[in-house]
Amino acid sequence: MKTVSVNGRDYAWPKHPLAVICCDGSEPAYMEIAMQAGLMPNLKRIIAKGENLRGLSVIPSFTNPNNLSIVTGRPPAVHGICGNYLIDPATGTETMMNDPKWLRAPTIFEAFQKQGAKVAVVTAKDKLRLLLGKGLVFDGTAVAFSSEKADKANLKDNGIGNVCAMVGMPVPEVYSAELSEFVFAAGVKLLATMTPDLMYLSTTDYVQHKYAPGSAGANAFYAMMDTYVGALDDGGATLVIVADHGMKDKHLADGSPDVIYLQDVLDQRLGAGKTKVILPITDPYVVHHGALGSFATVYAYGPAVADVMAEISAQPGIDVVLKKDDGCARYELPEDRMGDIIVISGGPKGSKVIGTSRHKHDLSGLNEPLRSHGGLTEQEVPIITNRKLKNLHAPLRNFDAFALGCNNIVES
Ligand SMILES: [Zn+2]
């Protein structure tokens, strides 16, 4: 049997089109509650003939590190994408990490396409599409586009044009459930028309940031998703449904965000300019989380690292404070892209998030009490398949998704 090797893992050629869905921010309770409420009949049917498992995301439990782990099959120490935002080690300046130049490993798609596979990648946000599509050749055997810029998709840059006509939907608003629905709808069409060997459908967590599991807004999203999941199953795909990370309430009883402004604390305790708190969740789309998450990395400019760590550890709601080398070893992170200290927050309720300085966070767009992610409390994710699996090794990781679909399917 033909096997593709990439990043030190082997992938058997899939017998059926393999569709991996990364449902952004899909805390396991979302689908469990929607299923119990009878809103996901297709998923229930699929699980009955497949698997309903749990796995672990990579830390930080953010979108890009996990999406890139899923498509490379390896943790951030290998592919280099450990957030949206970093201090560039080459220049010392703060910069976004969404340019494909930061990606250090080939994707599974690139490796399969080189062996003759057809590949389809659809994302909600266009920035992620650039990273995930790195290395693909648009020669008729690959497509990669986003719903955000569906109307701009063309043969040269995306391997496909007229996407809105194909999908039968207009370009959705960037902050909407439809941005994700477009991804699913495109996947159903591509399965029928292109029959890709590998397909990756990656949504956006706008709905999950806004609505808790079981709420009307969340249930409507999962009922919508269910019709497309059913269509992909009917279309003959092997389905592997995972999430990049979970999502938890990050607010106090009065609805205000449960936040520690760590830069303010360190400036007060150690002096201004002595430390730099970097929040890798920072991105241009912060309306729904205000750039507040449960993971930070801290640079020490003068003070002893141990002294800075002691100040951070003394704050309530801090779960993990590690030196860079210890933190990178434990969480498989790239040392050159982390600060001197790695910090994870949560606290007894898992609700604590980390900010830099109070005045730097615009929370005016937060119309609902904050829900976010980044910490250990958002590491558990669903792993659902429509075929039985064999030879599983615990713990499963979300970045095993393509390997599970290629190597672990029980053929009936
Ligand atoms: Zn996400």
Short mmCIF file of C-alpha atoms and ligand atoms in Angstrom, two decimals:
data_model
loop_
_atom_site.label_atom_id
_atom_site.label_comp_id
_atom_site.label_asym_id
_atom_site.label_seq_id
_atom_site.Cartn_x
_atom_site.Cartn_y
_atom_site.Cartn_z
CA MET A 1 0.00 0.00 0.00
CA LYS A 2 1.18 3.53 -0.82
CA THR A 3 2.40 5.46 2.22
CA VAL A 4 3.27 9.13 2.57
CA SER A 5 5.89 10.17 5.14
CA VAL A 6 5.97 13.71 6.50
CA ASN A 7 7.46 15.22 9.66
CA GLY A 8 8.50 11.80 10.91
CA ARG A 9 5.07 10.18 10.64
CA ASP A 10 3.71 7.75 8.05
CA TYR A 11 0.25 8.04 6.52
CA ALA A 12 -1.37 5.22 4.57
CA TRP A 13 -3.17 6.38 1.43
CA PRO A 14 -6.84 6.79 2.44
CA LYS A 15 -9.30 4.36 0.79
CA HIS A 16 -12.09 6.96 0.82
CA PRO A 17 -11.93 10.74 0.64
CA LEU A 18 -10.73 11.78 4.10
CA ALA A 19 -12.45 14.89 5.47
CA VAL A 20 -11.09 16.35 8.69
CA ILE A 21 -13.29 19.00 10.26
CA CYS A 22 -11.68 21.35 12.77
CA CYS A 23 -14.66 22.89 14.56
CA ASP A 24 -13.06 25.96 16.12
CA GLY A 25 -13.50 26.29 19.88
CA SER A 26 -15.76 23.25 20.06
CA GLU A 27 -15.68 22.43 23.74
CA PRO A 28 -16.96 18.81 23.96
CA ALA A 29 -20.15 19.88 25.77
CA TYR A 30 -21.44 21.76 22.69
CA MET A 31 -22.04 18.65 20.61
CA GLU A 32 -22.94 16.45 23.59
CA ILE A 33 -25.74 18.80 24.68
CA ALA A 34 -26.96 19.47 21.13
CA MET A 35 -27.11 15.71 20.51
CA GLN A 36 -29.01 15.09 23.74
CA ALA A 37 -31.47 17.77 22.67
CA GLY A 38 -32.06 15.88 19.42
CA LEU A 39 -30.50 18.64 17.31
CA MET A 40 -27.73 16.50 15.78
CA PRO A 41 -29.42 13.37 14.44
CA ASN A 42 -26.75 12.86 11.78
CA LEU A 43 -23.92 13.08 14.29
CA LYS A 44 -25.71 10.60 16.52
CA ARG A 45 -26.08 8.20 13.59
CA ILE A 46 -22.42 8.69 12.65
CA ILE A 47 -21.17 8.03 16.17
CA ALA A 48 -23.22 4.83 16.33
CA LYS A 49 -21.14 3.40 13.48
CA GLY A 50 -17.92 5.24 14.38
CA GLU A 51 -16.26 6.67 17.48
CA ASN A 52 -16.97 9.42 20.01
CA LEU A 53 -13.61 10.03 21.73
CA ARG A 54 -11.76 12.83 23.48
CA GLY A 55 -8.29 14.11 22.86
CA LEU A 56 -5.93 16.88 23.88
CA SER A 57 -5.08 20.07 22.04
CA VAL A 58 -1.62 21.56 22.04
CA ILE A 59 -0.80 24.29 24.54
CA PRO A 60 -1.32 27.18 24.14
CA SER A 61 -4.89 26.12 23.38
CA PHE A 62 -5.17 28.73 20.64
CA THR A 63 -6.38 28.49 17.06
CA ASN A 64 -3.27 28.73 14.91
CA PRO A 65 -0.92 26.50 16.94
CA ASN A 66 -3.56 23.78 16.88
CA ASN A 67 -4.59 24.16 13.25
CA LEU A 68 -0.96 23.96 12.19
CA SER A 69 -0.43 20.95 14.45
CA ILE A 70 -3.42 19.19 12.88
CA VAL A 71 -2.16 19.79 9.32
CA THR A 72 1.46 18.89 10.07
CA GLY A 73 0.70 16.07 12.52
CA ARG A 74 3.20 17.50 15.00
CA PRO A 75 3.38 19.95 17.94
CA PRO A 76 4.56 23.59 17.71
CA ALA A 77 8.17 22.64 18.57
CA VAL A 78 8.27 21.08 15.09
CA HIS A 79 6.18 23.50 12.99
CA GLY A 80 7.04 26.71 14.86
CA ILE A 81 3.57 28.30 15.05
CA CYS A 82 3.00 28.89 18.77
CA GLY A 83 0.52 31.75 18.59
CA ASN A 84 -0.63 34.70 16.53
CA TYR A 85 1.88 37.11 17.93
CA LEU A 86 5.50 37.03 19.08
CA ILE A 87 8.69 38.98 19.58
CA ASP A 88 10.67 38.28 16.42
CA PRO A 89 13.95 36.80 17.71
CA ALA A 90 15.78 38.24 14.69
CA THR A 91 14.72 41.86 15.25
CA GLY A 92 13.41 42.02 18.83
CA THR A 93 10.20 43.67 17.66
CA GLU A 94 6.64 42.52 18.30
CA THR A 95 5.04 41.10 15.21
CA MET A 96 2.18 38.92 13.95
CA MET A 97 2.97 35.24 13.30
CA ASN A 98 0.39 34.68 10.56
CA ASP A 99 2.78 34.99 7.61
CA PRO A 100 3.57 31.55 6.13
CA LYS A 101 7.30 32.33 6.52
CA TRP A 102 6.95 31.38 10.20
CA LEU A 103 5.87 27.83 9.35
CA ARG A 104 8.87 25.51 9.64
CA ALA A 105 7.40 22.18 8.59
CA PRO A 106 5.67 20.94 5.45
CA THR A 107 1.98 20.16 5.74
CA ILE A 108 0.47 16.73 5.24
CA PHE A 109 -1.34 18.23 2.22
CA GLU A 110 1.89 19.31 0.55
CA ALA A 111 3.41 15.85 1.07
CA PHE A 112 0.32 14.06 -0.28
CA GLN A 113 -0.01 16.35 -3.28
CA LYS A 114 3.61 15.59 -4.22
CA GLN A 115 2.62 11.90 -4.28
CA GLY A 116 -0.33 12.59 -6.59
CA ALA A 117 -3.18 13.27 -4.17
CA LYS A 118 -5.98 15.78 -4.67
CA VAL A 119 -6.28 18.17 -1.74
CA ALA A 120 -8.96 20.66 -0.65
CA VAL A 121 -8.52 23.18 2.18
CA VAL A 122 -11.31 25.54 3.22
CA THR A 123 -11.03 27.93 6.15
CA ALA A 124 -13.25 30.62 7.59
CA LYS A 125 -10.51 33.25 8.01
CA ASP A 126 -8.19 34.08 5.15
CA LYS A 127 -5.05 34.48 7.30
CA LEU A 128 -5.29 30.84 8.32
CA ARG A 129 -5.81 29.78 4.69
CA LEU A 130 -2.42 31.31 3.82
CA LEU A 131 -0.66 29.23 6.49
CA LEU A 132 -2.52 25.99 5.78
CA GLY A 133 -2.11 26.32 2.03
CA LYS A 134 1.65 26.81 2.15
CA GLY A 135 3.44 24.53 -0.29
CA LEU A 136 0.37 23.58 -2.33
CA VAL A 137 0.66 23.84 -6.12
CA PHE A 138 -2.51 25.05 -7.84
CA ASP A 139 -2.20 22.88 -10.92
CA GLY A 140 -5.73 21.51 -10.84
CA THR A 141 -5.13 19.02 -8.02
CA ALA A 142 -5.44 21.42 -5.07
CA VAL A 143 -7.81 24.11 -3.87
CA ALA A 144 -7.37 26.34 -0.81
CA PHE A 145 -9.67 29.25 -0.07
CA SER A 146 -11.45 31.03 2.76
CA SER A 147 -15.09 31.94 3.15
CA GLU A 148 -13.95 35.40 4.26
CA LYS A 149 -12.49 36.06 0.79
CA ALA A 150 -14.53 33.57 -1.23
CA ASP A 151 -15.33 36.20 -3.86
CA LYS A 152 -11.59 36.82 -4.42
CA ALA A 153 -10.70 33.15 -4.96
CA ASN A 154 -9.09 32.48 -8.34
CA LEU A 155 -7.36 29.67 -10.20
CA LYS A 156 -3.85 31.08 -9.76
CA ASP A 157 -3.88 31.68 -5.99
CA ASN A 158 -6.57 29.27 -4.82
CA GLY A 159 -6.92 26.63 -7.52
CA ILE A 160 -10.58 27.56 -7.96
CA GLY A 161 -12.77 30.49 -8.97
CA ASN A 162 -16.50 31.31 -8.76
CA VAL A 163 -16.63 29.85 -5.27
CA CYS A 164 -19.80 31.68 -4.20
CA ALA A 165 -21.68 30.30 -7.22
CA MET A 166 -20.43 26.79 -6.46
CA VAL A 167 -21.40 27.00 -2.80
CA GLY A 168 -24.63 28.89 -3.47
CA MET A 169 -23.98 31.44 -0.73
CA PRO A 170 -22.81 35.07 -0.75
CA VAL A 171 -19.61 36.05 1.09
CA PRO A 172 -20.62 36.03 4.78
CA GLU A 173 -19.92 38.70 7.38
CA VAL A 174 -16.58 38.09 9.12
CA TYR A 175 -18.31 37.98 12.53
CA SER A 176 -21.06 35.48 11.86
CA ALA A 177 -22.10 31.84 12.09
CA GLU A 178 -22.43 31.91 8.29
CA LEU A 179 -18.65 32.31 7.92
CA SER A 180 -18.37 28.77 9.28
CA GLU A 181 -21.49 27.50 7.48
CA PHE A 182 -19.89 28.53 4.20
CA VAL A 183 -16.91 26.27 5.02
CA PHE A 184 -19.17 23.25 5.57
CA ALA A 185 -21.27 23.97 2.48
CA ALA A 186 -18.12 24.30 0.37
CA GLY A 187 -16.87 20.99 1.74
CA VAL A 188 -20.04 19.17 0.67
CA LYS A 189 -19.79 20.62 -2.85
CA LEU A 190 -16.08 19.88 -3.19
CA LEU A 191 -16.57 16.29 -2.05
CA ALA A 192 -19.10 15.78 -4.84
CA THR A 193 -17.32 17.67 -7.62
CA MET A 194 -13.60 17.24 -6.90
CA THR A 195 -13.52 14.06 -4.75
CA PRO A 196 -10.34 15.11 -2.97
CA ASP A 197 -8.19 12.45 -1.29
CA LEU A 198 -7.71 14.80 1.67
CA MET A 199 -10.00 17.63 2.69
CA TYR A 200 -9.65 20.00 5.64
CA LEU A 201 -12.53 22.20 6.78
CA SER A 202 -11.62 24.71 9.49
CA THR A 203 -14.29 26.98 10.96
CA THR A 204 -14.15 30.06 13.21
CA ASP A 205 -15.06 30.23 16.90
CA TYR A 206 -17.13 33.41 16.76
CA VAL A 207 -20.21 31.50 17.95
CA GLN A 208 -18.34 29.60 20.67
CA HIS A 209 -16.82 32.81 22.10
CA LYS A 210 -20.32 34.24 22.30
CA TYR A 211 -22.54 31.34 23.35
CA ALA A 212 -22.12 28.66 26.01
CA PRO A 213 -22.94 24.98 25.35
CA GLY A 214 -26.70 24.37 25.33
CA SER A 215 -27.64 28.01 24.72
CA ALA A 216 -29.95 28.83 21.82
CA GLY A 217 -27.17 30.46 19.80
CA ALA A 218 -24.88 27.46 20.23
CA ASN A 219 -27.58 24.88 19.53
CA ALA A 220 -28.57 26.66 16.31
CA PHE A 221 -24.95 26.48 15.15
CA TYR A 222 -24.63 22.76 15.85
CA ALA A 223 -28.00 21.95 14.25
CA MET A 224 -26.72 23.74 11.14
CA MET A 225 -23.42 21.85 11.28
CA ASP A 226 -25.27 18.57 11.62
CA THR A 227 -26.92 18.80 8.20
CA TYR A 228 -23.52 19.25 6.53
CA VAL A 229 -21.89 16.50 8.58
CA GLY A 230 -24.70 14.23 7.41
CA ALA A 231 -24.13 15.24 3.79
CA LEU A 232 -20.38 14.57 4.02
CA ASP A 233 -21.08 11.14 5.49
CA ASP A 234 -23.67 10.42 2.78
CA GLY A 235 -21.12 11.52 0.19
CA GLY A 236 -18.84 8.64 1.18
CA ALA A 237 -16.14 10.55 3.07
CA THR A 238 -14.26 9.19 6.04
CA LEU A 239 -14.99 11.89 8.63
CA VAL A 240 -12.76 12.91 11.51
CA ILE A 241 -14.24 15.76 13.55
CA VAL A 242 -11.94 17.51 16.01
CA ALA A 243 -11.57 20.93 17.60
CA ASP A 244 -8.52 23.14 17.79
CA HIS A 245 -9.30 23.87 21.47
CA GLY A 246 -12.16 24.08 23.94
CA MET A 247 -13.85 27.22 25.25
CA LYS A 248 -14.78 28.22 28.80
CA ASP A 249 -16.46 31.05 30.67
CA LYS A 250 -13.85 33.62 31.66
CA HIS A 251 -15.99 36.01 33.65
CA LEU A 252 -17.04 36.78 37.19
CA ALA A 253 -20.55 36.42 38.60
CA ASP A 254 -21.36 40.00 37.60
CA GLY A 255 -20.43 39.29 33.97
CA SER A 256 -17.18 41.27 33.98
CA PRO A 257 -14.05 39.50 32.62
CA ASP A 258 -12.00 37.60 35.23
CA VAL A 259 -8.71 39.14 34.17
CA ILE A 260 -5.32 39.76 35.67
CA TYR A 261 -3.52 42.60 33.92
CA LEU A 262 -0.10 41.03 34.30
CA GLN A 263 1.95 43.82 32.73
CA ASP A 264 0.42 46.32 35.15
CA VAL A 265 1.23 44.01 38.08
CA LEU A 266 4.84 43.48 37.00
CA ASP A 267 5.38 47.17 36.23
CA GLN A 268 4.15 48.04 39.70
CA ARG A 269 6.20 45.34 41.46
CA LEU A 270 9.44 45.46 39.44
CA GLY A 271 9.37 48.79 37.62
CA ALA A 272 8.20 49.89 34.18
CA GLY A 273 10.16 48.47 31.24
CA LYS A 274 11.68 45.63 33.27
CA THR A 275 9.44 42.97 31.79
CA LYS A 276 7.37 42.44 28.66
CA VAL A 277 4.18 40.40 28.70
CA ILE A 278 3.29 38.91 25.30
CA LEU A 279 -0.17 37.49 24.66
CA PRO A 280 0.00 35.11 21.70
CA ILE A 281 -3.82 35.28 21.29
CA THR A 282 -3.47 38.84 19.96
CA ASP A 283 -4.80 39.13 16.43
CA PRO A 284 -6.60 41.61 14.20
CA TYR A 285 -9.97 40.02 15.04
CA VAL A 286 -10.26 40.70 18.77
CA VAL A 287 -13.87 41.88 19.00
CA HIS A 288 -15.12 38.64 20.52
CA HIS A 289 -12.33 38.08 23.05
CA GLY A 290 -10.64 41.43 23.60
CA ALA A 291 -7.24 39.69 23.20
CA LEU A 292 -7.78 38.03 26.57
CA GLY A 293 -6.79 34.37 26.93
CA SER A 294 -5.26 32.03 29.50
CA PHE A 295 -1.69 31.88 28.18
CA ALA A 296 1.15 34.40 28.20
CA THR A 297 4.90 34.49 27.82
CA VAL A 298 7.03 37.01 29.69
CA TYR A 299 10.44 38.49 28.88
CA ALA A 300 12.65 39.72 31.72
CA TYR A 301 14.79 42.76 30.87
CA GLY A 302 17.07 43.03 33.89
CA PRO A 303 15.36 41.36 36.83
CA ALA A 304 16.33 37.76 37.59
CA VAL A 305 13.93 35.32 35.93
CA ALA A 306 13.35 33.63 39.30
CA ASP A 307 12.25 36.96 40.82
CA VAL A 308 9.78 37.63 37.99
CA MET A 309 8.46 34.07 38.32
CA ALA A 310 7.93 34.59 42.05
CA GLU A 311 5.88 37.74 41.42
CA ILE A 312 3.73 35.97 38.84
CA SER A 313 3.26 32.87 41.01
CA ALA A 314 2.01 35.05 43.87
CA GLN A 315 -0.97 36.23 41.78
CA PRO A 316 -4.31 34.47 42.20
CA GLY A 317 -5.60 32.35 39.32
CA ILE A 318 -2.19 31.42 37.92
CA ASP A 319 -1.91 27.66 37.25
CA VAL A 320 1.54 27.30 35.70
CA VAL A 321 4.72 29.40 35.82
CA LEU A 322 7.71 27.79 34.15
CA LYS A 323 11.13 28.82 32.89
CA LYS A 324 11.32 28.84 29.12
CA ASP A 325 13.22 25.56 28.75
CA ASP A 326 11.00 23.70 31.20
CA GLY A 327 7.82 25.10 29.64
CA CYS A 328 8.95 24.37 26.09
CA ALA A 329 9.89 20.82 27.04
CA ARG A 330 6.57 20.16 28.78
CA TYR A 331 4.35 21.71 26.10
CA GLU A 332 6.52 20.99 23.02
CA LEU A 333 7.02 24.65 22.12
CA PRO A 334 9.76 26.37 20.07
CA GLU A 335 12.24 27.97 22.50
CA ASP A 336 13.28 30.78 20.14
CA ARG A 337 9.70 32.05 19.93
CA MET A 338 8.92 32.10 23.65
CA GLY A 339 9.90 34.57 26.36
CA ASP A 340 11.89 33.74 29.48
CA ILE A 341 8.78 32.56 31.33
CA ILE A 342 5.67 30.65 30.29
CA VAL A 343 2.47 31.46 32.20
CA ILE A 344 -0.89 29.65 32.14
CA SER A 345 -3.88 30.99 34.04
CA GLY A 346 -7.15 29.40 35.12
CA GLY A 347 -7.63 29.22 38.85
CA PRO A 348 -10.18 27.14 40.73
CA LYS A 349 -12.95 27.85 38.19
CA GLY A 350 -10.65 27.92 35.17
CA SER A 351 -11.92 31.41 34.46
CA LYS A 352 -8.83 33.58 34.88
CA VAL A 353 -7.44 35.24 31.74
CA ILE A 354 -4.27 37.28 31.32
CA GLY A 355 -4.13 40.80 29.97
CA THR A 356 -1.15 43.10 29.47
CA SER A 357 -2.06 46.62 30.64
CA ARG A 358 -5.66 47.54 31.31
CA HIS A 359 -5.64 50.46 28.86
CA LYS A 360 -4.41 48.26 25.99
CA HIS A 361 -7.50 46.03 25.94
CA ASP A 362 -10.52 47.34 24.09
CA LEU A 363 -13.42 45.46 25.60
CA SER A 364 -16.10 47.65 24.04
CA GLY A 365 -16.92 44.93 21.48
CA LEU A 366 -17.64 42.35 24.18
CA ASN A 367 -21.41 42.29 24.16
CA GLU A 368 -21.62 39.05 26.14
CA PRO A 369 -19.69 37.91 29.23
CA LEU A 370 -16.20 36.82 28.17
CA ARG A 371 -15.61 33.25 27.01
CA SER A 372 -12.11 32.38 25.87
CA HIS A 373 -9.34 29.76 25.84
CA GLY A 374 -5.57 29.29 25.85
CA GLY A 375 -5.07 27.32 29.06
CA LEU A 376 -5.10 23.75 30.31
CA THR A 377 -8.85 24.01 30.99
CA GLU A 378 -9.52 24.25 27.24
CA GLN A 379 -7.24 21.38 26.25
CA GLU A 380 -9.88 18.65 26.03
CA VAL A 381 -11.49 18.37 22.59
CA PRO A 382 -13.84 15.94 20.83
CA ILE A 383 -12.49 13.38 18.36
CA ILE A 384 -15.43 11.91 16.42
CA THR A 385 -15.24 9.57 13.43
CA ASN A 386 -17.82 7.92 11.19
CA ARG A 387 -15.87 4.66 11.02
CA LYS A 388 -14.56 2.45 13.80
CA LEU A 389 -10.92 2.91 14.75
CA LYS A 390 -8.30 0.35 15.73
CA ASN A 391 -4.87 0.37 17.39
CA LEU A 392 -5.42 3.57 19.40
CA HIS A 393 -2.77 4.89 21.77
CA ALA A 394 -3.66 7.22 24.65
CA PRO A 395 -3.60 10.10 24.96
CA LEU A 396 -5.07 10.95 21.59
CA ARG A 397 -4.15 14.40 20.31
CA ASN A 398 -6.19 16.55 17.95
CA PHE A 399 -3.15 16.56 15.67
CA ASP A 400 -3.54 12.82 15.22
CA ALA A 401 -6.64 13.55 13.11
CA PHE A 402 -5.18 12.79 9.68
CA ALA A 403 -3.19 9.83 11.00
CA LEU A 404 -6.37 8.35 12.51
CA GLY A 405 -8.21 8.74 9.20
CA CYS A 406 -5.33 7.21 7.22
CA ASN A 407 -3.97 4.52 9.52
CA ASN A 408 -6.55 3.53 12.12
CA ILE A 409 -9.80 2.97 10.22
CA VAL A 410 -11.42 -0.44 10.52
CA GLU A 411 -12.58 -1.23 6.97
CA SER A 412 -16.00 -2.84 7.08
ZN ZN B 1 -9.79 28.49 17.76
#
